[in-house]
Tab-separated table of N, CA and C in Angstrom:
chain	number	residue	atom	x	y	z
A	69	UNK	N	48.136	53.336	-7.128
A	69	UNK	CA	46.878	53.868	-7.513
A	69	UNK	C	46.221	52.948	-8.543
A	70	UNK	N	45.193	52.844	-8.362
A	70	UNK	CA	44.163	51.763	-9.524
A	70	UNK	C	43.897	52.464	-10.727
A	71	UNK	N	44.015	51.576	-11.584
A	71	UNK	CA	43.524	51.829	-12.806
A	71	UNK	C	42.324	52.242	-13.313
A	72	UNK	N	42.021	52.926	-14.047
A	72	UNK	CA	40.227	53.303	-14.465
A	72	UNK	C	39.988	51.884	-15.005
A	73	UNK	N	40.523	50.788	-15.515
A	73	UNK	CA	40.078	49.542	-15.883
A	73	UNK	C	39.537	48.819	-14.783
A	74	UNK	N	40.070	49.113	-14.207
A	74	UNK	CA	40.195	48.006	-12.438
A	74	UNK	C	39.215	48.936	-11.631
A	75	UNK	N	39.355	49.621	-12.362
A	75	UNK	CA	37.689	50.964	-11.479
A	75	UNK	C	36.888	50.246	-12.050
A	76	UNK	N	36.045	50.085	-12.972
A	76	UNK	CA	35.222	49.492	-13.626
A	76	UNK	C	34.933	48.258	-13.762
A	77	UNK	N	35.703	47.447	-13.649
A	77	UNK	CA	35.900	46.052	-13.335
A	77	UNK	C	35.164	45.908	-11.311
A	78	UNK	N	35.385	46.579	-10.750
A	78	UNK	CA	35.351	46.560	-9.651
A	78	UNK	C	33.705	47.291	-9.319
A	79	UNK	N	33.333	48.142	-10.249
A	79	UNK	CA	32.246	48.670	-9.994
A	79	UNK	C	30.907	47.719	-10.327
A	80	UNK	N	31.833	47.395	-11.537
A	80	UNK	CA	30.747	45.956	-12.391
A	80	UNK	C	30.230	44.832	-11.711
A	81	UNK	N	31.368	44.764	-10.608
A	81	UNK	CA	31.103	43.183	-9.913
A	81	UNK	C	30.274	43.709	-8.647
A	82	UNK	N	30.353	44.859	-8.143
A	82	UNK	CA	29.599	45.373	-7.853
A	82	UNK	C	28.289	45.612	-7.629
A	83	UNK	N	27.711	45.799	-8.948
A	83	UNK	CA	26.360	46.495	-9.449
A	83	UNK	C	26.070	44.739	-9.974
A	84	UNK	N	26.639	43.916	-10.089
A	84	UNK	CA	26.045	42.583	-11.224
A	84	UNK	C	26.071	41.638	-9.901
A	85	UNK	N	26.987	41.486	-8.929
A	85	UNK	CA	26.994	39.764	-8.137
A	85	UNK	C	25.396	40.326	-7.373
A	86	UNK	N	25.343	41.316	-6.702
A	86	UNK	CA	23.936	40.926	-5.606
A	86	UNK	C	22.631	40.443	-6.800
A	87	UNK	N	22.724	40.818	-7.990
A	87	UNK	CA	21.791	40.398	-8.784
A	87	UNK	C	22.222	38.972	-8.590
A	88	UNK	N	22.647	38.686	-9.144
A	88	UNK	CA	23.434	36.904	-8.905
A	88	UNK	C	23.072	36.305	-8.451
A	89	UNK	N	23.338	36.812	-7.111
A	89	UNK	CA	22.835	36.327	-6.165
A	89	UNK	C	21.335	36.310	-5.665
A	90	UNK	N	20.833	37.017	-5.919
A	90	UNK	CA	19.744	36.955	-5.849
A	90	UNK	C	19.275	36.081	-7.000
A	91	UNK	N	19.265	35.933	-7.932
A	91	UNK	CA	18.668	35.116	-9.108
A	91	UNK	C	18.765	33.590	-8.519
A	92	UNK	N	20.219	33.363	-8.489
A	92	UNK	CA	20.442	32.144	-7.440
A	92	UNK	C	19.577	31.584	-6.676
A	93	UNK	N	19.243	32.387	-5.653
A	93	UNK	CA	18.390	32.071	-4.738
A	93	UNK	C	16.838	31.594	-5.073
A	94	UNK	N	16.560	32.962	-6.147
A	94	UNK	CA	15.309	32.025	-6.666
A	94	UNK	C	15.075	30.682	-7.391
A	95	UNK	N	16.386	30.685	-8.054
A	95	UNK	CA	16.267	29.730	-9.308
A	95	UNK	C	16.612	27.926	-8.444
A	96	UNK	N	17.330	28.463	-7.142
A	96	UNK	CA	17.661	27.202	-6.521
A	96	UNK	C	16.056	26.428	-5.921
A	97	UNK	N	16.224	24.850	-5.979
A	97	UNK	CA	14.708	24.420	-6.133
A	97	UNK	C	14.947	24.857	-4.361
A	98	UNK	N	13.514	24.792	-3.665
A	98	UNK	CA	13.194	24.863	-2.179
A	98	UNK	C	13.176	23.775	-1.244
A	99	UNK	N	13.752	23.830	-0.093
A	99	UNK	CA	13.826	22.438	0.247
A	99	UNK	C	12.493	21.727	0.690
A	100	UNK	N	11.689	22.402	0.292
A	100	UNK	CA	10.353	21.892	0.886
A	100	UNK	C	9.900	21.179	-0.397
A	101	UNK	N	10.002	21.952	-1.533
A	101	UNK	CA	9.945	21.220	-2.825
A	101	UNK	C	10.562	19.608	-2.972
A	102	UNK	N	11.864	20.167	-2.757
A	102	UNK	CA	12.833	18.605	-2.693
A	102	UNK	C	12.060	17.463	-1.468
A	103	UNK	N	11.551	17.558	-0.857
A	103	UNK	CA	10.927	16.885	0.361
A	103	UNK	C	9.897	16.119	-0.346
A	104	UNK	N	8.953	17.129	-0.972
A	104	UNK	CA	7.723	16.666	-1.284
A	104	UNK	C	7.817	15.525	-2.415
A	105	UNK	N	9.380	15.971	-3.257
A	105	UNK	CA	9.447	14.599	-4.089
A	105	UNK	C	9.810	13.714	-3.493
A	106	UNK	N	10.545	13.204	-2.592
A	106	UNK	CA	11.036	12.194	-1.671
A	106	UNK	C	9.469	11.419	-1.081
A	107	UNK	N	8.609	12.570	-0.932
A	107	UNK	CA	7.429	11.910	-0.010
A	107	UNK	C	6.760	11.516	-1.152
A	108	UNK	N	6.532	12.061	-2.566
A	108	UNK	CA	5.998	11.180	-3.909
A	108	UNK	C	6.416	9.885	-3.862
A	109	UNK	N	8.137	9.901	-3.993
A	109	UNK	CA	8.290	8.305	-4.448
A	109	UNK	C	8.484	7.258	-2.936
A	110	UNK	N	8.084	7.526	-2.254
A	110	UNK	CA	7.542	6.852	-1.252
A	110	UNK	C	7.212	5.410	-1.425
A	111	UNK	N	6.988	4.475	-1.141
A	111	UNK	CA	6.082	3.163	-1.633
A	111	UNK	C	4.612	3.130	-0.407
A	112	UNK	N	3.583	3.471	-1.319
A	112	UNK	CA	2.020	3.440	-0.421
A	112	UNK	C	1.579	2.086	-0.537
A	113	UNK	N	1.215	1.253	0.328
A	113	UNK	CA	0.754	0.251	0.580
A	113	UNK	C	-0.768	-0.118	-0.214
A	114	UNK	N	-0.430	-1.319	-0.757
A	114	UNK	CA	-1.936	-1.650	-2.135
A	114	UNK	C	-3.284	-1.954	-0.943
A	115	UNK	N	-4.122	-1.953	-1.242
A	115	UNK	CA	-5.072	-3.041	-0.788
A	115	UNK	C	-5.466	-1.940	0.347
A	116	UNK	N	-6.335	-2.565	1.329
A	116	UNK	CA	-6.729	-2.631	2.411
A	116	UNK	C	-5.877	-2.625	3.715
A	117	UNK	N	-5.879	-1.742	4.692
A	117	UNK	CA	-5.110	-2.063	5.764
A	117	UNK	C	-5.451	-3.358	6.446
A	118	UNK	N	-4.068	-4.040	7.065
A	118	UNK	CA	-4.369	-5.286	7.520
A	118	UNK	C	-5.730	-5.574	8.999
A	119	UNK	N	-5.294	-4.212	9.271
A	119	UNK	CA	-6.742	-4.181	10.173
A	119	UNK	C	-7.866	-4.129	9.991
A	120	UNK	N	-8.462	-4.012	8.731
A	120	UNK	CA	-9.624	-3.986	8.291
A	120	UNK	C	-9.739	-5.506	7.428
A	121	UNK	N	-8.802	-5.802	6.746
A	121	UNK	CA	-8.802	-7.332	6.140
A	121	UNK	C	-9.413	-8.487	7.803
A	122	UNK	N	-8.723	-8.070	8.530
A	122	UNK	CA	-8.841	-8.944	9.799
A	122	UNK	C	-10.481	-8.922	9.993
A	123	UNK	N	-10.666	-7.779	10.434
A	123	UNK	CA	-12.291	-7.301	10.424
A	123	UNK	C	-13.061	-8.332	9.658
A	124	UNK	N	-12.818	-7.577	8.428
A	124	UNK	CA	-13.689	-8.226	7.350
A	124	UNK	C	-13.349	-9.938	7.237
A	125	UNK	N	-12.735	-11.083	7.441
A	125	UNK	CA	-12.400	-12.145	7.413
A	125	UNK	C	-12.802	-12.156	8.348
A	126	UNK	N	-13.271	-12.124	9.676
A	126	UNK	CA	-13.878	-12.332	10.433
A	126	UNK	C	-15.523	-12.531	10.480
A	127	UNK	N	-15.897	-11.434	9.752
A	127	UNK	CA	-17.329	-11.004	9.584
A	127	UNK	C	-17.979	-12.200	8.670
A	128	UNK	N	-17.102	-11.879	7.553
A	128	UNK	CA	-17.613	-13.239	6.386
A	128	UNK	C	-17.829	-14.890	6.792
A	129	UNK	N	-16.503	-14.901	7.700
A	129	UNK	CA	-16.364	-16.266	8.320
A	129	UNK	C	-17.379	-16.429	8.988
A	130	UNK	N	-17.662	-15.722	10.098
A	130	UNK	CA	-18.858	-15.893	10.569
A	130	UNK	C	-20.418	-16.095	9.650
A	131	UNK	N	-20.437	-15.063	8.914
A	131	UNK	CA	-21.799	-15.451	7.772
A	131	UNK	C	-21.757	-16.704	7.190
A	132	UNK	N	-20.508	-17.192	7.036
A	132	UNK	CA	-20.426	-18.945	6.069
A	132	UNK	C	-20.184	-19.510	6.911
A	133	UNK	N	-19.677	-19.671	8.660
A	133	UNK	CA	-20.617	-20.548	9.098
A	133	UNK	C	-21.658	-20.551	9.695
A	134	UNK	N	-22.252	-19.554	9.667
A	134	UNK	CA	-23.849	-19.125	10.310
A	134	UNK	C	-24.727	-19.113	9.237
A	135	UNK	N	-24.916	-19.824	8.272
A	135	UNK	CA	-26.080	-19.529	6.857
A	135	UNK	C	-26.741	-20.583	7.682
A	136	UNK	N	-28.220	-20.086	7.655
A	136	UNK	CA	-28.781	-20.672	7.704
A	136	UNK	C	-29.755	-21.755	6.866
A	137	UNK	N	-30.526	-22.944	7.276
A	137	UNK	CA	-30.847	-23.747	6.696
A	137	UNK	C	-32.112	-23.460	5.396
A	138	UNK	N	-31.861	-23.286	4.360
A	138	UNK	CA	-32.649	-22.791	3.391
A	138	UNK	C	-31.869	-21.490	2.988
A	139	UNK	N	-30.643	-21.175	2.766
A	139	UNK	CA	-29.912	-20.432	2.401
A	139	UNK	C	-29.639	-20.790	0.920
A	140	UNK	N	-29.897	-19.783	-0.030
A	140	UNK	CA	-29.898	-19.852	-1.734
A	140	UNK	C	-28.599	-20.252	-1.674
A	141	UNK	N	-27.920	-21.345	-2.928
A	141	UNK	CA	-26.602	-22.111	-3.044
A	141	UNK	C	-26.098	-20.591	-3.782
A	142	UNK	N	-26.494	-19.736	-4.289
A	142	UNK	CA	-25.517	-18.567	-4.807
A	142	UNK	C	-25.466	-17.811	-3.888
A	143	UNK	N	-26.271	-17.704	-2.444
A	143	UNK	CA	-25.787	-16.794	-1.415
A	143	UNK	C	-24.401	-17.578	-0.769
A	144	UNK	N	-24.850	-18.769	-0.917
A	144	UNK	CA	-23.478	-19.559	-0.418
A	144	UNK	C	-22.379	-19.544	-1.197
A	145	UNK	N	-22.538	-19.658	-2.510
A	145	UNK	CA	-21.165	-19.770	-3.431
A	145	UNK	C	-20.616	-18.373	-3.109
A	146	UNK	N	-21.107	-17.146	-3.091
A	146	UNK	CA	-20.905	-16.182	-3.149
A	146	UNK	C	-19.926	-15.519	-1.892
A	147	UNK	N	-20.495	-16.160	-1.286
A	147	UNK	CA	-19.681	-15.612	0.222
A	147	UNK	C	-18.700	-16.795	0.346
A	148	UNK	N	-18.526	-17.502	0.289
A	148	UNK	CA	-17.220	-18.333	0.086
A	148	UNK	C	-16.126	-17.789	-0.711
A	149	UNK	N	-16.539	-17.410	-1.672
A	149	UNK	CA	-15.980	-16.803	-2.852
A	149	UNK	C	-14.787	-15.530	-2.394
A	150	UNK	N	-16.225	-15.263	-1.679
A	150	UNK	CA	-15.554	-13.637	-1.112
A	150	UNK	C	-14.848	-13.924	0.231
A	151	UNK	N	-15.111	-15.082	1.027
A	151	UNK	CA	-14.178	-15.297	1.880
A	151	UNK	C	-12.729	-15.677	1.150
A	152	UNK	N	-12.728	-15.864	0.241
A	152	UNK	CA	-11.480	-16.137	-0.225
A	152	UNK	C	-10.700	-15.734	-0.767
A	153	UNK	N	-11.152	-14.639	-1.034
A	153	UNK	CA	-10.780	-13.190	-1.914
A	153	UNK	C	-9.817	-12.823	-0.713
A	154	UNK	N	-10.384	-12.501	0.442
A	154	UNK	CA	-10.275	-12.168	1.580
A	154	UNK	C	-9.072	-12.762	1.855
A	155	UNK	N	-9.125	-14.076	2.158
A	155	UNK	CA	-7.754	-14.801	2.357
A	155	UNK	C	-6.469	-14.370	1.117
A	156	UNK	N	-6.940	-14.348	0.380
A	156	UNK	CA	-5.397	-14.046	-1.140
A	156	UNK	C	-5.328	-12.247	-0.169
A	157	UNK	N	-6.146	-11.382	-0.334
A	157	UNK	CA	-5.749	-10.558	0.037
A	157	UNK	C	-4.348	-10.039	1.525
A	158	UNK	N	-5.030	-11.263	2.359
A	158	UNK	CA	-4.481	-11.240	3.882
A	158	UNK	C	-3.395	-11.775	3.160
A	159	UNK	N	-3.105	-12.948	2.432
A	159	UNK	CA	-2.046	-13.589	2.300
A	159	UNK	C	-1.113	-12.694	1.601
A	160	UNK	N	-1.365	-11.736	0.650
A	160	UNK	CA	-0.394	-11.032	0.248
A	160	UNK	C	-0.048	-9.969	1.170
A	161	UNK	N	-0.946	-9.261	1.762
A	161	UNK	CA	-0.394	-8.247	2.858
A	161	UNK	C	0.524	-8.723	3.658
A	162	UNK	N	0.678	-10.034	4.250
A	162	UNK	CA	1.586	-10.495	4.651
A	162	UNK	C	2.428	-11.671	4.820
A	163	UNK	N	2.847	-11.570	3.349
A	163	UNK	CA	3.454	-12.432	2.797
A	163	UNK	C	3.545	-13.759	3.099
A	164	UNK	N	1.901	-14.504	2.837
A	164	UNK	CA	2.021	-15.992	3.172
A	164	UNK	C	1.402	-16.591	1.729
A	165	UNK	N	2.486	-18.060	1.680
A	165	UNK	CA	2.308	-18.193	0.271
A	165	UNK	C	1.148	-19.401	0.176
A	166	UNK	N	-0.440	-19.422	-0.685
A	166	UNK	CA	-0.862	-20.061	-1.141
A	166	UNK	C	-1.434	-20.541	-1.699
A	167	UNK	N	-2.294	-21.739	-1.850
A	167	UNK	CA	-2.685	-21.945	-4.042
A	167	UNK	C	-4.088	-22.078	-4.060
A	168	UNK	N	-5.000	-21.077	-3.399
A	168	UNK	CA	-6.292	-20.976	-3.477
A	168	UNK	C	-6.251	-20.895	-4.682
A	169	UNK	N	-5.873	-20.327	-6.072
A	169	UNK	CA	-6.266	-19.536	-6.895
A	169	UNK	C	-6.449	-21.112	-7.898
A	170	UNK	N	-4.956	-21.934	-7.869
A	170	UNK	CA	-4.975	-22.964	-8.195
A	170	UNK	C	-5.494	-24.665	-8.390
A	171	UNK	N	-6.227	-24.589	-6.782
A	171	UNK	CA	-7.017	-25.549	-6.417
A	171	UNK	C	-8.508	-25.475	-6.621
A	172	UNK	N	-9.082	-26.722	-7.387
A	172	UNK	CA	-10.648	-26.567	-7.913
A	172	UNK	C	-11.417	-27.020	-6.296
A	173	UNK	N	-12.247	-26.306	-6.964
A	173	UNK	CA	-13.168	-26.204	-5.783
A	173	UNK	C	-13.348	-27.738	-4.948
A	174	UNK	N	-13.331	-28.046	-3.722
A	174	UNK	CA	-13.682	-29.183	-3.249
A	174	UNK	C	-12.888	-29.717	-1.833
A	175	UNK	N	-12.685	-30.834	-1.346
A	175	UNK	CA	-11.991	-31.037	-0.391
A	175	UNK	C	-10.532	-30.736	-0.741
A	176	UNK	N	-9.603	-30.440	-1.301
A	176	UNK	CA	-8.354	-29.982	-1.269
A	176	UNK	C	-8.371	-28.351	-0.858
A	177	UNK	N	-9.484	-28.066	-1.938
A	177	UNK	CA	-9.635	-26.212	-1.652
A	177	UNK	C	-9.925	-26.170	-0.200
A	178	UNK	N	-10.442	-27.010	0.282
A	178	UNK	CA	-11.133	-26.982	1.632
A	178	UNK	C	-9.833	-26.954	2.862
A	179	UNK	N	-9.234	-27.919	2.558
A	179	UNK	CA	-7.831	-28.265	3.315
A	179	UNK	C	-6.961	-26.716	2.697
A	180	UNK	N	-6.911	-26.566	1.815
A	180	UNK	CA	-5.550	-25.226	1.504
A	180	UNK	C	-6.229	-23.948	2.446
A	181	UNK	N	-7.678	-23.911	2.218
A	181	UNK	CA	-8.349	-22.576	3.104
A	181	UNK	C	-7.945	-22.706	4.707
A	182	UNK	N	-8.186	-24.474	5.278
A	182	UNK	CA	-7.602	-24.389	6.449
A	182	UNK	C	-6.208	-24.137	6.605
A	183	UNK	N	-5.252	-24.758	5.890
A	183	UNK	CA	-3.881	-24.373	6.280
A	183	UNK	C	-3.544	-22.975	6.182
A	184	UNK	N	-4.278	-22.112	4.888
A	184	UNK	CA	-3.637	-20.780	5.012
A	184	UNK	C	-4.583	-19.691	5.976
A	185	UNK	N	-5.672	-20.204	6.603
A	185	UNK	CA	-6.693	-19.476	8.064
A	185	UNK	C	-5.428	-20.154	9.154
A	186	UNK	N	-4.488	-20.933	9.573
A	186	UNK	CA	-3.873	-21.555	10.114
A	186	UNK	C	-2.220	-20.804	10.313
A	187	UNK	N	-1.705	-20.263	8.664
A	187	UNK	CA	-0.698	-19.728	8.682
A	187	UNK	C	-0.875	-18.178	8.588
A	188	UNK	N	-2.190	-17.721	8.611
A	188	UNK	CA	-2.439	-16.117	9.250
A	188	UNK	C	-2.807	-16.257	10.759
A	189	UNK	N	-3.276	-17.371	10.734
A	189	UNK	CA	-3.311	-17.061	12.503
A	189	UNK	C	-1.516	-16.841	12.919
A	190	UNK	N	-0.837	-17.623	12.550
A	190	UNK	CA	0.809	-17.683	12.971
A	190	UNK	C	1.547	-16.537	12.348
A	191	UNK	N	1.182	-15.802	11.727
A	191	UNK	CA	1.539	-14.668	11.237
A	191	UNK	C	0.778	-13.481	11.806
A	192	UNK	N	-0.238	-13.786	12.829
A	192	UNK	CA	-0.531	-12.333	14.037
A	192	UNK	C	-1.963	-12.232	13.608
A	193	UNK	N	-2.988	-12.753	12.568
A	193	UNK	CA	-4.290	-12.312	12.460
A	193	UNK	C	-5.204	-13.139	12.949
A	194	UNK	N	-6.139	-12.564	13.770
A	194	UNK	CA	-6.563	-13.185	14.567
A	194	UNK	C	-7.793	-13.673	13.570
A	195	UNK	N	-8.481	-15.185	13.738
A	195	UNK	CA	-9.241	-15.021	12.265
A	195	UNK	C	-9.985	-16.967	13.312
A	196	UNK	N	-11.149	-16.571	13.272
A	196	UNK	CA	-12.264	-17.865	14.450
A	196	UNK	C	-11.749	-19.174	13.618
């Protein structure tokens, strides 16, 4: 026969674990919660999608070599400029290494713009 201690002991665990358990349940995080931090630290891609860099290096290229004759030298500096922006951009999206940033303006800059329009074409972007 049981004890009135072991009665009470037994009634206690009783009346106290479904609380427990239940507290548990709330207090445990949700797995949808846990998800959503996984999808936070994610790594999101900087810049421009490469499909729109392509676009746009296309468009520009075309305007700098289509200026026409009597074209202001700051409409020209300007869009060069920005064609080249264009290129550092493409070149970092996909990882091609080169020294626009480094080379002064002139026939070398001229030669580095062709080799790296040269090593995005060989790296998949299609670019006139």
């Amino acid at each position: 026969m049981a004890t009135p201690m072991a009665n009470v002991l037994l009634f206690a665990v009783a009346v106290i674990a479904p609380t427990l358990v239940f507290w548990g349940i709330v207090r445990v995080p949700r797995l949808d919660a846990i998800g959503e931090r996984v999808r936070r630290r994610r790594v999101t891609p900087k810049g421009l999608p490469i499909e729109q860099l392509a676009a746009d290096l296309r468009r520009v290229h075309r305007l700098l070599v289509q200026c026409p004759d009597g074209t202001p030298m700051v409409r020209r500096v300007a869009t060069r400029d920005a064609y080249d922006e264009l290129l550092r951009q493409a070149c970092t999206a996909v990882d091609v290494s080169h020294e626009l940033d480094a080379l002064p303006e002139g026939m070398e800059r001229d030669m580095e713009r062709l080799r790296v329009e040269e090593a995005l074409r060989d790296a998949g972007l299609t670019i006139p």
